[in-house]
Short mmCIF file of C-alpha atoms and ligand atoms in Angstrom, two decimals:
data_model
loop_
_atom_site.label_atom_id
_atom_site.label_comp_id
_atom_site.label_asym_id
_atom_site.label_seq_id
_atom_site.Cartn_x
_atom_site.Cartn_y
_atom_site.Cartn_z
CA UNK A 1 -26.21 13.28 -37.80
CA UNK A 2 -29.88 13.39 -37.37
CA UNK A 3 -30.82 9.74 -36.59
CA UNK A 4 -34.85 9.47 -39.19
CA UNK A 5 -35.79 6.60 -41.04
CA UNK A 6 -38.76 6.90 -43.50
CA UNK A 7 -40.71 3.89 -43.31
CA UNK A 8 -41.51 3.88 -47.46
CA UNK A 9 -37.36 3.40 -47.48
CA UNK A 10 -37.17 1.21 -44.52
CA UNK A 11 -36.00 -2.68 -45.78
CA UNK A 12 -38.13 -5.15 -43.64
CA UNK A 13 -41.39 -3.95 -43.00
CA UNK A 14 -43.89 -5.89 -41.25
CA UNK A 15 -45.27 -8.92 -43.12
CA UNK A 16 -49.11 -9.43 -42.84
CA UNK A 17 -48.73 -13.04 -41.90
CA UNK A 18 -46.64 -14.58 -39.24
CA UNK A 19 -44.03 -17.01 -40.25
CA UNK A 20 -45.77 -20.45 -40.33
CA UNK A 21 -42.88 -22.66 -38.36
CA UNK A 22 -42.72 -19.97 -35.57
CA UNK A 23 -42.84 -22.26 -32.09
CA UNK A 24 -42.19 -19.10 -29.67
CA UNK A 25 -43.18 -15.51 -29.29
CA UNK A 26 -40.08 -14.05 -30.39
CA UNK A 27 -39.70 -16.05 -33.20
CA UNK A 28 -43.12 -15.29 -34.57
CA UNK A 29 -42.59 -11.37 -33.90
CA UNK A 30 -39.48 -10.77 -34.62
CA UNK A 31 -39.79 -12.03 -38.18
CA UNK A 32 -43.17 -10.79 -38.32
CA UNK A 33 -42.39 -7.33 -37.64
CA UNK A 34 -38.90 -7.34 -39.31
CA UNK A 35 -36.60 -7.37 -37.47
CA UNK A 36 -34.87 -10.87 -38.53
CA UNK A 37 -34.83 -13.21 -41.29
CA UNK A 38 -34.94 -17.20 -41.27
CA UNK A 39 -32.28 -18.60 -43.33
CA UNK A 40 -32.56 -22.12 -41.65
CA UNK A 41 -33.18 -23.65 -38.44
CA UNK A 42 -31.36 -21.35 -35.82
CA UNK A 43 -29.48 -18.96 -38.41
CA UNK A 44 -30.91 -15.48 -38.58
CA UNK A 45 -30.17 -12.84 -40.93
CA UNK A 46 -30.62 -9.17 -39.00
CA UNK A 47 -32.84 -6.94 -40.95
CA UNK A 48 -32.03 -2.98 -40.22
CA UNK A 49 -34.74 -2.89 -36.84
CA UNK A 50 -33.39 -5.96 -35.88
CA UNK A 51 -29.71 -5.15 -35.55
CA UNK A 52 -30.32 -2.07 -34.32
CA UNK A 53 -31.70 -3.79 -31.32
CA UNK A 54 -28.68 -6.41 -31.61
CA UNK A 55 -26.45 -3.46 -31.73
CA UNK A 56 -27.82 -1.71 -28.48
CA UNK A 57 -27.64 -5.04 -26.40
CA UNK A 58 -24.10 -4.73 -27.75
CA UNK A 59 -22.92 -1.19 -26.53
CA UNK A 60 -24.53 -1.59 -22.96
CA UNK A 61 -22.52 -4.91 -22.68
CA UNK A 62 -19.23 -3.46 -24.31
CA UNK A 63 -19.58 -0.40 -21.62
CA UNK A 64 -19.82 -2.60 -18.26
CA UNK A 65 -17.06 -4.83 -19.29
CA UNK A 66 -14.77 -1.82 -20.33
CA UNK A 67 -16.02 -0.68 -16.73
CA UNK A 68 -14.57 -3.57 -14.99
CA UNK A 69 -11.22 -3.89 -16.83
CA UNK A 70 -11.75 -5.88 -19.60
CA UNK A 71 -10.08 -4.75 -22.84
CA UNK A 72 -11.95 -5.77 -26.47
CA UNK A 73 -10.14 -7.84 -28.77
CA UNK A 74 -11.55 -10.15 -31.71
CA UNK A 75 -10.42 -13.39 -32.80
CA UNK A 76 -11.05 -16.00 -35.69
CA UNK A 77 -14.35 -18.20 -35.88
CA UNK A 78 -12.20 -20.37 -37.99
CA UNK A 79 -9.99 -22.61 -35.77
CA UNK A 80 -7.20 -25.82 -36.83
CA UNK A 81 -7.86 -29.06 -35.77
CA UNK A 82 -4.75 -28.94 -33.84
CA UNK A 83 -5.82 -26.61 -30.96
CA UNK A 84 -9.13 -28.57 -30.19
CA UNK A 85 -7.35 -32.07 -30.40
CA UNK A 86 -5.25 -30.31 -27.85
CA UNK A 87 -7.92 -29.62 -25.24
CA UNK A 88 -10.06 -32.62 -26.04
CA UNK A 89 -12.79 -30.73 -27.37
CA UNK A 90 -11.80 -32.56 -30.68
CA UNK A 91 -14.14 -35.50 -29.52
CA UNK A 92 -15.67 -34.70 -26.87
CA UNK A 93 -17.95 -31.64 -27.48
CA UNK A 94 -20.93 -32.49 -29.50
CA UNK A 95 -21.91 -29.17 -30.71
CA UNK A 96 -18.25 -28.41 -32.44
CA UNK A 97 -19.21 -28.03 -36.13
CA UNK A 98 -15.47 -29.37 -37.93
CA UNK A 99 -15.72 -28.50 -41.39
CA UNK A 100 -13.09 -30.14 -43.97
CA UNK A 101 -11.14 -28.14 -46.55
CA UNK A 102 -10.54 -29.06 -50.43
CA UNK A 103 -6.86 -30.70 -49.39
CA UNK A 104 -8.65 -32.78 -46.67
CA UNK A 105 -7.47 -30.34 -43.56
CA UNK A 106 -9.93 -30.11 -40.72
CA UNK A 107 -10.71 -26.98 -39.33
CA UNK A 108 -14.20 -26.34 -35.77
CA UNK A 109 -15.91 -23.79 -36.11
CA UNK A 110 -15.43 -21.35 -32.55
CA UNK A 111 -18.45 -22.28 -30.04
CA UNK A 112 -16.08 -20.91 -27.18
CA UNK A 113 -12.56 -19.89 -27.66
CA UNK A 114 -10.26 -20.87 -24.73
CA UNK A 115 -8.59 -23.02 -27.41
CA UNK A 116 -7.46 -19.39 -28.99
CA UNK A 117 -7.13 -17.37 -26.21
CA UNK A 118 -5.18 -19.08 -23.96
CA UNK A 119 -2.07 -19.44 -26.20
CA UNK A 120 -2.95 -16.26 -27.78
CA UNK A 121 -2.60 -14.50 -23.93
CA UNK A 122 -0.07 -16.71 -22.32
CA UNK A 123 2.50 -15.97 -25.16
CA UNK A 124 2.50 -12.06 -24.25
CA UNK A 125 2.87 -12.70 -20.36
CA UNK A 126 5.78 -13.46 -18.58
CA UNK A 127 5.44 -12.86 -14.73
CA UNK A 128 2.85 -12.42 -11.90
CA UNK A 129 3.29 -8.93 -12.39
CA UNK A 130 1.42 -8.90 -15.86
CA UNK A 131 -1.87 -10.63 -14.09
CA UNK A 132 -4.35 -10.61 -13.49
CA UNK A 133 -5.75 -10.03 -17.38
CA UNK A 134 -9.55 -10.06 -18.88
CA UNK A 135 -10.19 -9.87 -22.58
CA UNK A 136 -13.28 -10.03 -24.27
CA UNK A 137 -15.12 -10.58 -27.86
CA UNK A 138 -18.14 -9.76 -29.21
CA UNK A 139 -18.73 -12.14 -32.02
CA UNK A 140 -20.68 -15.28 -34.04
CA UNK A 141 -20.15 -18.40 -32.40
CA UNK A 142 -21.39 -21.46 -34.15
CA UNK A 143 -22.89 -24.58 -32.60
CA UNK A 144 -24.68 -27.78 -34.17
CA UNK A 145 -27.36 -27.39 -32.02
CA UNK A 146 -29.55 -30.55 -32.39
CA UNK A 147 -33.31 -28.24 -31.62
CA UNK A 148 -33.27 -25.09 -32.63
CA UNK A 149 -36.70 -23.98 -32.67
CA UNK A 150 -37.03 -20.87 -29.91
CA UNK A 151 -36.12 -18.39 -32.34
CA UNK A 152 -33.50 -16.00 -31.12
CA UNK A 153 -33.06 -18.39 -27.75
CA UNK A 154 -31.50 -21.22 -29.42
CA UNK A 155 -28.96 -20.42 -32.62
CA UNK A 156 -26.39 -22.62 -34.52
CA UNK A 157 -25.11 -19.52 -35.55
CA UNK A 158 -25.61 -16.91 -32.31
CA UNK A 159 -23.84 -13.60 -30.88
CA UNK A 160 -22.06 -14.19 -27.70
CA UNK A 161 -19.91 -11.75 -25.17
CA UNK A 162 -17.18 -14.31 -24.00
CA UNK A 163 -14.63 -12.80 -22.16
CA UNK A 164 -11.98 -14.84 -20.48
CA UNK A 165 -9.82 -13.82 -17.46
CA UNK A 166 -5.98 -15.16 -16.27
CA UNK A 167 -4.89 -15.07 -12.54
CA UNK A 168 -2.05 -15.82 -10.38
CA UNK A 169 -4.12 -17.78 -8.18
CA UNK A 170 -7.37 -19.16 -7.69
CA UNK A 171 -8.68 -16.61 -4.73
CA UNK A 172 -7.61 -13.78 -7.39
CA UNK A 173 -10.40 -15.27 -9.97
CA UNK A 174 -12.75 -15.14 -6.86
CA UNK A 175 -12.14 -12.03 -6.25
CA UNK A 176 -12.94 -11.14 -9.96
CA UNK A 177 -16.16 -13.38 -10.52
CA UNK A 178 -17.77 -11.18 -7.54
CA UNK A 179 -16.82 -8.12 -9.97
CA UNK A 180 -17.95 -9.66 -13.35
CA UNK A 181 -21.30 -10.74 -11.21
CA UNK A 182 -21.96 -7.95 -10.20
CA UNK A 183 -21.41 -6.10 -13.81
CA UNK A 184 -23.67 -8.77 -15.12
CA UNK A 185 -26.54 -7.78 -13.14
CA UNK A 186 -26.36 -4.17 -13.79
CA UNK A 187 -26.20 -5.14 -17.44
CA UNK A 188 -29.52 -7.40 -16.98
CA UNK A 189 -30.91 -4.31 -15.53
CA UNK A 190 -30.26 -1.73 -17.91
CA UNK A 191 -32.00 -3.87 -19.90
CA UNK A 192 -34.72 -4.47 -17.57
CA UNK A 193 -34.76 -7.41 -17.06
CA UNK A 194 -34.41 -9.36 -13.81
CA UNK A 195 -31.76 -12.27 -13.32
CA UNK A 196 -30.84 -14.49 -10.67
CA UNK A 197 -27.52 -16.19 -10.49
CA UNK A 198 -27.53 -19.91 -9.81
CA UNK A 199 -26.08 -21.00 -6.72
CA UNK A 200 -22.65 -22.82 -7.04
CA UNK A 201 -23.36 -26.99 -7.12
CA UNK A 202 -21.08 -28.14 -4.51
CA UNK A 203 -18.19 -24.87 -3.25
CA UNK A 204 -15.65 -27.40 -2.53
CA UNK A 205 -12.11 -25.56 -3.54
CA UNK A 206 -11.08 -28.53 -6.31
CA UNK A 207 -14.53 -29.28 -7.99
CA UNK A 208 -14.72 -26.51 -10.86
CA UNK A 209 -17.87 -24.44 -11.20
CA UNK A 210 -20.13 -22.76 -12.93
CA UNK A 211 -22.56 -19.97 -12.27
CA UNK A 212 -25.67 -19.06 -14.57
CA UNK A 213 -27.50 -15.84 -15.05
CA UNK A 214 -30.94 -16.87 -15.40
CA UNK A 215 -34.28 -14.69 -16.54
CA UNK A 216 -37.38 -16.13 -15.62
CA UNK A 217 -39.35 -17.13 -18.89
CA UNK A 218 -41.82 -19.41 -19.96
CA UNK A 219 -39.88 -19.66 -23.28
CA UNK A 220 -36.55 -20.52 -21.24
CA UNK A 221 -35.23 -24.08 -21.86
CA UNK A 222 -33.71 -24.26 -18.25
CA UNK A 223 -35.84 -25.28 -14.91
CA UNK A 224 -34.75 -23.70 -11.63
CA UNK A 225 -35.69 -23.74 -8.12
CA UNK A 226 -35.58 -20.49 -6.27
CA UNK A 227 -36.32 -18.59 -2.70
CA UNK A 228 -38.85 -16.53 -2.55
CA UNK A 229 -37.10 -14.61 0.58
CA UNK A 230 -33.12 -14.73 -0.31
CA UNK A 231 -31.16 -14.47 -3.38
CA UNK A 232 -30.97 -18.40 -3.52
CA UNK A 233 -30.92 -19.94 -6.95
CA UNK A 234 -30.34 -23.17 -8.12
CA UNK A 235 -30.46 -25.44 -11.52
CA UNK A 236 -33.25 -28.21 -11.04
CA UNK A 237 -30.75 -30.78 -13.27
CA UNK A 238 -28.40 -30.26 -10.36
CA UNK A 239 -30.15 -30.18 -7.19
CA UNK A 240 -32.24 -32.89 -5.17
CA UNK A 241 -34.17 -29.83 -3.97
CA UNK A 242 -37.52 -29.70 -4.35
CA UNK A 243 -40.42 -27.20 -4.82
CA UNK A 244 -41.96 -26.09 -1.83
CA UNK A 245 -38.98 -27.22 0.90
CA UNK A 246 -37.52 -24.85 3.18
CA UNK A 247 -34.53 -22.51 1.48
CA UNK A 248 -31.51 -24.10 2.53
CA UNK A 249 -29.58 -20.97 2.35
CA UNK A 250 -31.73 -18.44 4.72
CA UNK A 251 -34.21 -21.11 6.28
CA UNK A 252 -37.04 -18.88 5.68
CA UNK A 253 -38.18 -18.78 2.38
CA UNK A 254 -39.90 -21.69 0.89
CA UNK A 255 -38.76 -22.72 -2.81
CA UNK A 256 -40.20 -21.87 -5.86
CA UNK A 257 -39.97 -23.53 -9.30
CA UNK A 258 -40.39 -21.97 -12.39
CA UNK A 259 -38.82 -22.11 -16.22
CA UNK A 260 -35.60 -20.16 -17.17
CA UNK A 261 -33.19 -18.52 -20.13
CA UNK A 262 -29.86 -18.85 -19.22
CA UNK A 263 -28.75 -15.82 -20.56
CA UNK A 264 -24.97 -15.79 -19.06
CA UNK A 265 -22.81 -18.21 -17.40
CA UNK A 266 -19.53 -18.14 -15.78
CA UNK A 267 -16.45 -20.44 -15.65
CA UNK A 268 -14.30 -21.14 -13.50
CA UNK A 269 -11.48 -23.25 -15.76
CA UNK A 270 -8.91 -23.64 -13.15
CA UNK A 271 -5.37 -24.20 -14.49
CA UNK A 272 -6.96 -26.77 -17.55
CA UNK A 273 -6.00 -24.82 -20.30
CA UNK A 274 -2.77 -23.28 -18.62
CA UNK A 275 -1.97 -26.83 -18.64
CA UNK A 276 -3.18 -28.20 -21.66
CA UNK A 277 -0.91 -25.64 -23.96
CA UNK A 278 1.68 -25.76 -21.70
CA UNK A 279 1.64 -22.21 -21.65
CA UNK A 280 3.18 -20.74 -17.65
CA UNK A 281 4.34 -17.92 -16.10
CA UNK A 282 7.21 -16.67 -13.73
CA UNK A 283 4.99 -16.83 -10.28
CA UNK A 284 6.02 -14.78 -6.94
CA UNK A 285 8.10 -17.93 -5.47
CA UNK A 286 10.49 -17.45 -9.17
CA UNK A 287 8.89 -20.86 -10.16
CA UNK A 288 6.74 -21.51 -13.25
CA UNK A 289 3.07 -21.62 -12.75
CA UNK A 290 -0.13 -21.98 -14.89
CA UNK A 291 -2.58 -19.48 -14.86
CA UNK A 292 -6.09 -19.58 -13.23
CA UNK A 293 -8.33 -19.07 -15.83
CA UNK A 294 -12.15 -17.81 -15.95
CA UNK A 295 -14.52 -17.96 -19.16
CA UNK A 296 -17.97 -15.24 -18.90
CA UNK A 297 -20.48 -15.98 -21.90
CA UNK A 298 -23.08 -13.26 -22.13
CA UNK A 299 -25.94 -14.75 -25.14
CA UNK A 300 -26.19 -11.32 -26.97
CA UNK A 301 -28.84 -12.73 -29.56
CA UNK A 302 -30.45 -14.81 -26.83
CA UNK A 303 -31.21 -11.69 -24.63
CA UNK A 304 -33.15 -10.13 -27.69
CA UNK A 305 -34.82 -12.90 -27.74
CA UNK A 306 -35.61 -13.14 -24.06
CA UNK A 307 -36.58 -9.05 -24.31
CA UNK A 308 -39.41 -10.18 -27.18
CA UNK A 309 -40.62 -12.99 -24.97
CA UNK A 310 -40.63 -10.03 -21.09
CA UNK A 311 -42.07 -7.54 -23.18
CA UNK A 312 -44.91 -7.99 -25.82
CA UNK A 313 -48.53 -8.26 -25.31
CA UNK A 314 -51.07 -9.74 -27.90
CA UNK A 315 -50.29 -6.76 -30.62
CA UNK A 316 -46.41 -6.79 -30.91
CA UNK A 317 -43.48 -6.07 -29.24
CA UNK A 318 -42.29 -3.85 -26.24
CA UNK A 319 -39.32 -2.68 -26.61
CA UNK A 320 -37.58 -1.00 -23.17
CA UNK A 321 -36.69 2.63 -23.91
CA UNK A 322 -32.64 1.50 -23.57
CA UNK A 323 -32.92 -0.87 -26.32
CA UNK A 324 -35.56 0.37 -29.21
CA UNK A 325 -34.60 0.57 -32.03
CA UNK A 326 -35.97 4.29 -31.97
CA UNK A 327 -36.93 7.06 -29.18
CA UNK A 328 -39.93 7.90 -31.65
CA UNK A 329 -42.21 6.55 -33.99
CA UNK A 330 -44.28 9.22 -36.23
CA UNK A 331 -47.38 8.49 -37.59
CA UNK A 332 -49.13 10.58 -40.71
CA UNK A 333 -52.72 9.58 -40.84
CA UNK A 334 -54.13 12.42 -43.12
CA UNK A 335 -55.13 9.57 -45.97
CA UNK A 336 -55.37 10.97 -49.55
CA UNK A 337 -55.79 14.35 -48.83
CA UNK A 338 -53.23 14.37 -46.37
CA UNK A 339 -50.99 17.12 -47.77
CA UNK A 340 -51.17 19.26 -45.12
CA UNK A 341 -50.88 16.03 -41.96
CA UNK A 342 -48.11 15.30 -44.78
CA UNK A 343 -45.99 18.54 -44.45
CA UNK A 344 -46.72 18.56 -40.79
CA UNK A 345 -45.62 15.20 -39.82
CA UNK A 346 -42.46 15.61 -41.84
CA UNK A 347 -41.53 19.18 -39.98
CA UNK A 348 -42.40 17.13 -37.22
CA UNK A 349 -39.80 14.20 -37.97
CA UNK A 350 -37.12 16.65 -39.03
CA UNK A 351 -36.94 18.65 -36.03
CA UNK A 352 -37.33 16.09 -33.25
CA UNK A 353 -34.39 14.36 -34.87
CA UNK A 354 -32.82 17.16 -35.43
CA UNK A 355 -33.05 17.46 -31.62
CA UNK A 356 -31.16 14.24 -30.80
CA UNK A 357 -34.64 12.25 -30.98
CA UNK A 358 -33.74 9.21 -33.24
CA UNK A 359 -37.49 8.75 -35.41
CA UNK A 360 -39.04 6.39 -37.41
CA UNK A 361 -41.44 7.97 -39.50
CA UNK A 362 -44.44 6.19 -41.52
CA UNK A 363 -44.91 8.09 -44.19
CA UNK A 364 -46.16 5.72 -46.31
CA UNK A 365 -49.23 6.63 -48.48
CA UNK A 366 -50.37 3.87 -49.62
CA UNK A 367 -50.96 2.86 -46.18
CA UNK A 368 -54.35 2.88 -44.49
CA UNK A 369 -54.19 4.64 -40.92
CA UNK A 370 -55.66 1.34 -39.13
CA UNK A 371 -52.21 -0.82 -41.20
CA UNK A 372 -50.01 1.90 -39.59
CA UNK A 373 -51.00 2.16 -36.24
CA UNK A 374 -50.95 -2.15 -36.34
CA UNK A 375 -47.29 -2.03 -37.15
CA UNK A 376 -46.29 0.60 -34.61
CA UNK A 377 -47.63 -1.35 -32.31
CA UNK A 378 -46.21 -4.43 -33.83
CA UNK A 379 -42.74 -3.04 -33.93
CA UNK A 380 -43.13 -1.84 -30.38
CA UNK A 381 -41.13 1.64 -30.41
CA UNK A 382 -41.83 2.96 -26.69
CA UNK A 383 -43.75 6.27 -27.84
CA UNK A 384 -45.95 6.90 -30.65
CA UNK A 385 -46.83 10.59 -32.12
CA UNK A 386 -49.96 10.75 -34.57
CA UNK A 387 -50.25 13.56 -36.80
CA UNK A 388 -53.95 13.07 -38.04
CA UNK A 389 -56.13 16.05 -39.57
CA UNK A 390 -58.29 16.33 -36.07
CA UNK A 391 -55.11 16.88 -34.54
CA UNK A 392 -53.66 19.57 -36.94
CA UNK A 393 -57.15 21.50 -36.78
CA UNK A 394 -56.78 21.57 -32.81
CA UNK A 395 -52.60 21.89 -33.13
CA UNK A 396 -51.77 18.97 -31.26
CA UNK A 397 -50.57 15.77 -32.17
CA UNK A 398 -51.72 12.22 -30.38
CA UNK A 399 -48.95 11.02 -27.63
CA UNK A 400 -48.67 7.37 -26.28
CA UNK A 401 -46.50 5.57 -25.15
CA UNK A 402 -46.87 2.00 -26.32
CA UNK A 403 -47.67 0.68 -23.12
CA UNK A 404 -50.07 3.17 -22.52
CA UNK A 405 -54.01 2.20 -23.57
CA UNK A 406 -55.32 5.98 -24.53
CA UNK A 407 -53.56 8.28 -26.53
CA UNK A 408 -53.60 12.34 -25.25
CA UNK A 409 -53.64 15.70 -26.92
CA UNK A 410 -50.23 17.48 -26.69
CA UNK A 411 -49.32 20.98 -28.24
CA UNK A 412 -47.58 20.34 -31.29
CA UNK A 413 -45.01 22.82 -29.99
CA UNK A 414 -44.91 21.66 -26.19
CA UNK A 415 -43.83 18.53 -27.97
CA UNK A 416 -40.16 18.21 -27.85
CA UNK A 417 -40.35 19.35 -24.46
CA UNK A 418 -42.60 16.35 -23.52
CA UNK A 419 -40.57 13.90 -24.42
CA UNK A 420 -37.53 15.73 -23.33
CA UNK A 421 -38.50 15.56 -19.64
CA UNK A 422 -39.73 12.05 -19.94
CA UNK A 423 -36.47 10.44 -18.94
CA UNK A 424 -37.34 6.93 -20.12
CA UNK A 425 -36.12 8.96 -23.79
CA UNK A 426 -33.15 8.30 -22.75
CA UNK A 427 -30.81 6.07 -24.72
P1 ATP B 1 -27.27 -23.73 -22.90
O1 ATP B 1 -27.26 -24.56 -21.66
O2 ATP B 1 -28.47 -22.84 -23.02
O3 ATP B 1 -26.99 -24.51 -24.14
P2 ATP B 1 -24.52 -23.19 -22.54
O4 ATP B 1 -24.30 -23.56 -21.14
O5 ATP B 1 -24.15 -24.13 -23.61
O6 ATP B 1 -26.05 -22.73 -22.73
P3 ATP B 1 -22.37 -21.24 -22.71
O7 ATP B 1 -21.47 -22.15 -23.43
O8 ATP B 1 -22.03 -20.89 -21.32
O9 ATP B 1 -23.87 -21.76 -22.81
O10 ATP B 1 -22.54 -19.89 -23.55
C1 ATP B 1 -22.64 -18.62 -22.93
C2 ATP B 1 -23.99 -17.98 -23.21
O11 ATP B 1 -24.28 -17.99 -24.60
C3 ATP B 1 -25.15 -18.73 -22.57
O12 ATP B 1 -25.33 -18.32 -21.26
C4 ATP B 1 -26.31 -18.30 -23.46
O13 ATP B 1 -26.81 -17.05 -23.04
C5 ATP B 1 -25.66 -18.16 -24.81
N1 ATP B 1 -25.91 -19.34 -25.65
C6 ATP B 1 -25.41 -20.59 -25.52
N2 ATP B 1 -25.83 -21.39 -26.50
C7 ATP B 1 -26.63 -20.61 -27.30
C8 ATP B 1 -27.35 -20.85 -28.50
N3 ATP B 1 -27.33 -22.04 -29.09
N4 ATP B 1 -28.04 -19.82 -29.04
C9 ATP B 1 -28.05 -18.61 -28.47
N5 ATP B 1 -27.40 -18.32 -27.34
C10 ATP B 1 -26.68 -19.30 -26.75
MG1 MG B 2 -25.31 -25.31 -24.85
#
């Protein structure tokens, strides 16, 4: 199916004002180009542009875990009491919305789901054999955030990867973190966008562990300290490191400090949850062992926010090629006697998305040229093709790519070639 939207049908097009409580960058153009709606503080309703974004983030995260094993599943966001009294998590996590029914039962809302997944699992495997096991979700997770005020960065209601992996023993989850690690980083960079994974706080065997995938951004709530030779990376809340010292993993770099996302995090459970449900397997020595367990959150929503705050400049968004929401975005500009720019740009839209292009297409005629070529570069699809009288007369159309300053000429029909050897088309 030929993938063209027509902007005069499109629901959610740019608004002329930006939304007045909008404290970051992707807050403000998101909503301001459509893409998402406010409900309240940290709850987002995705407008078509918007989840089509969401959607992409999605099916490049869905591919690399497939890649490395892990098998999709989905579970409830609505959880009893009983599991999270279980675990603790009952009392102790502060961001567990518990919500009470009409006969007085209390039910959390999921903001991670080992509680689910480790009886769920466990009841279905009965020896060493069976292990080790990954599954994975891609869903809502809900969290009574006390600030949510960076947009996309910080939800009560958010989209989240969290896949959780069961092993015989603890160097089998090692083994595994160095795949998931490295899946995580060719996921950051499809999107292109470059991460660095904290360094783990202490290494000793018993003290559990967690690793973060962090993006460099003013708009990031984290603080890290990291080498500007090696790979070295570490959380400023958990390091008496400071800014400028000597990198205490090569010994040649000097330490830099700068703000973060945390846009993934890994880990490592131990046998916690194996132990908390009770829940063991037949191990090699015919005894009955818990399982080592690892937990991999991937912030789905927060990376589109993240994307917004990498890749905008003072007129709108960015958007890498691998994660517009379209290849193309057409532009008529004939004004009121545009008939013939009219009939043009359509045969325009119609066969480049007939080609496999997928194409927005402002066609809107109540629209002044200047409003349309605001929003295009507003919404931020990576290349934009005018069809504009001057052009028609000389049968060309304008070509830039939203990055680019100048527009050029291009031969209508050299067009689709064009773009088809420009491999940043792609996906
Ligand atoms: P943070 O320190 O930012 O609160 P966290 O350590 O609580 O994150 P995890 O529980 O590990 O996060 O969740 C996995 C991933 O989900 C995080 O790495 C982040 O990308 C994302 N995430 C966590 N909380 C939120 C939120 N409130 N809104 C959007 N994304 C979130
Ligand atoms: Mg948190």
């Amino acid at each position: 199916m030929p993938d063209l939207v027509r902007q005069s049908h499109l629901f959610g097009t740019p608004l002329r004002e930006p939304p007045k409580d909008a404290e970051t960058v992707n807050h403000r153009l998101l909503v301001r180009a459509g893409f998402v709606d406010q409900l309240m503080a940290g709850v987002y309703s995705y407008l078509p542009l918007g989840l089509r974004v969401l959607k992409k983030i999605e099916a490049i995260v869905r591919q690399e875990m497939n890649a490395i094993g892990g098998q999709e599943i989905l579970m409830p966001s609505l959880h009893p009491k009983a599991i999270w009294e279980r675990t603790g998590g009952w009392n102790s996590i502060d961001v567990l919305f518990k919500i009470k029914s009409r006969t007085d039962k209390e039910y959390a809302l999921g903001q991670s789901e080992e509680e689910v997944v480790t009886p769920l699992v466990m009841s279905r495997i009965n020896t060493y054999k069976e292990l080790p096991l990954a599954v994975y979700q891609i869903h809502w997770k809900f969290r009574d955030e006390l600030r949510s005020k960076s947009g996309l960065l910080r939800g009560r209601e958010f989209y989240m990867k969290d896949m959780y992996s069961f092993h015989e023993h603890q160097e089998d989850f090692e083994r595994f973190y160095e795949i998931v690690k490295n899946a995580y980083f060719r996921i950051f960079e499809r999107l292109g966008l470059s991460a660095k994974a904290t360094e783990a706080s202490g290494g000793s065997f018993s003290e559990k562990i967690s690793y973060e995938f962090m993006v460099l951004s003013d708009a990031g709530e984290d603080v890290i300290l990291f080498c500007d030779t090696c790979e070295f990376c570490v959380n400023a809340d958990i390091t008496k490191q400071k800014e400028g010292t000597t990198c205490p993993k090569c010994r040649k770099g000097f330490l830099k400090k700068a703000k973060a996302s945390e846009v993934g995090n890994v880990f490592d459970l131990g046998e916690k949850y194996g132990k908390d449900f009770d829940v063991s397997f037949l191990g090699r020595s015919g005894k009955k062992q818990y399982p080592v367990m690892g937990c991999y959150g991937i912030g789905i929503s927060r990376l589109m926010g993240i994307l917004v705050e990498t890749f905008h400049d003072e007129k709108g968004i960015l958007w890498p090629a691998a994660i517009a929401p379209f290849a193309l975005h057409i532009l008529e500009v004939g004004g009121r006697d545009g008939q013939a720019t009219r009939d043009a740009a359509e045969k325009l839209a119609t066969e480049l998305s007939g080609a496999g292009l997928s194409v927005l297409y402002d066609d809107r005629e109540g629209a002044r040229p200047g409003e349309k070529f605001a929003d295009a570069d507003l919404i931020g699809v990576p290349w934009r093709v005018v069809v504009s009288p001057k052009h028609l007369a000389n049968d060309t159309v304008g070509l830039k790519r939203r990055t680019e300053r100048e527009e050029r000429a291009v031969r209508t029909r050299d067009l689709a070639r064009t773009l088809r050897e420009t491999e940043s088309l792609a996906g």
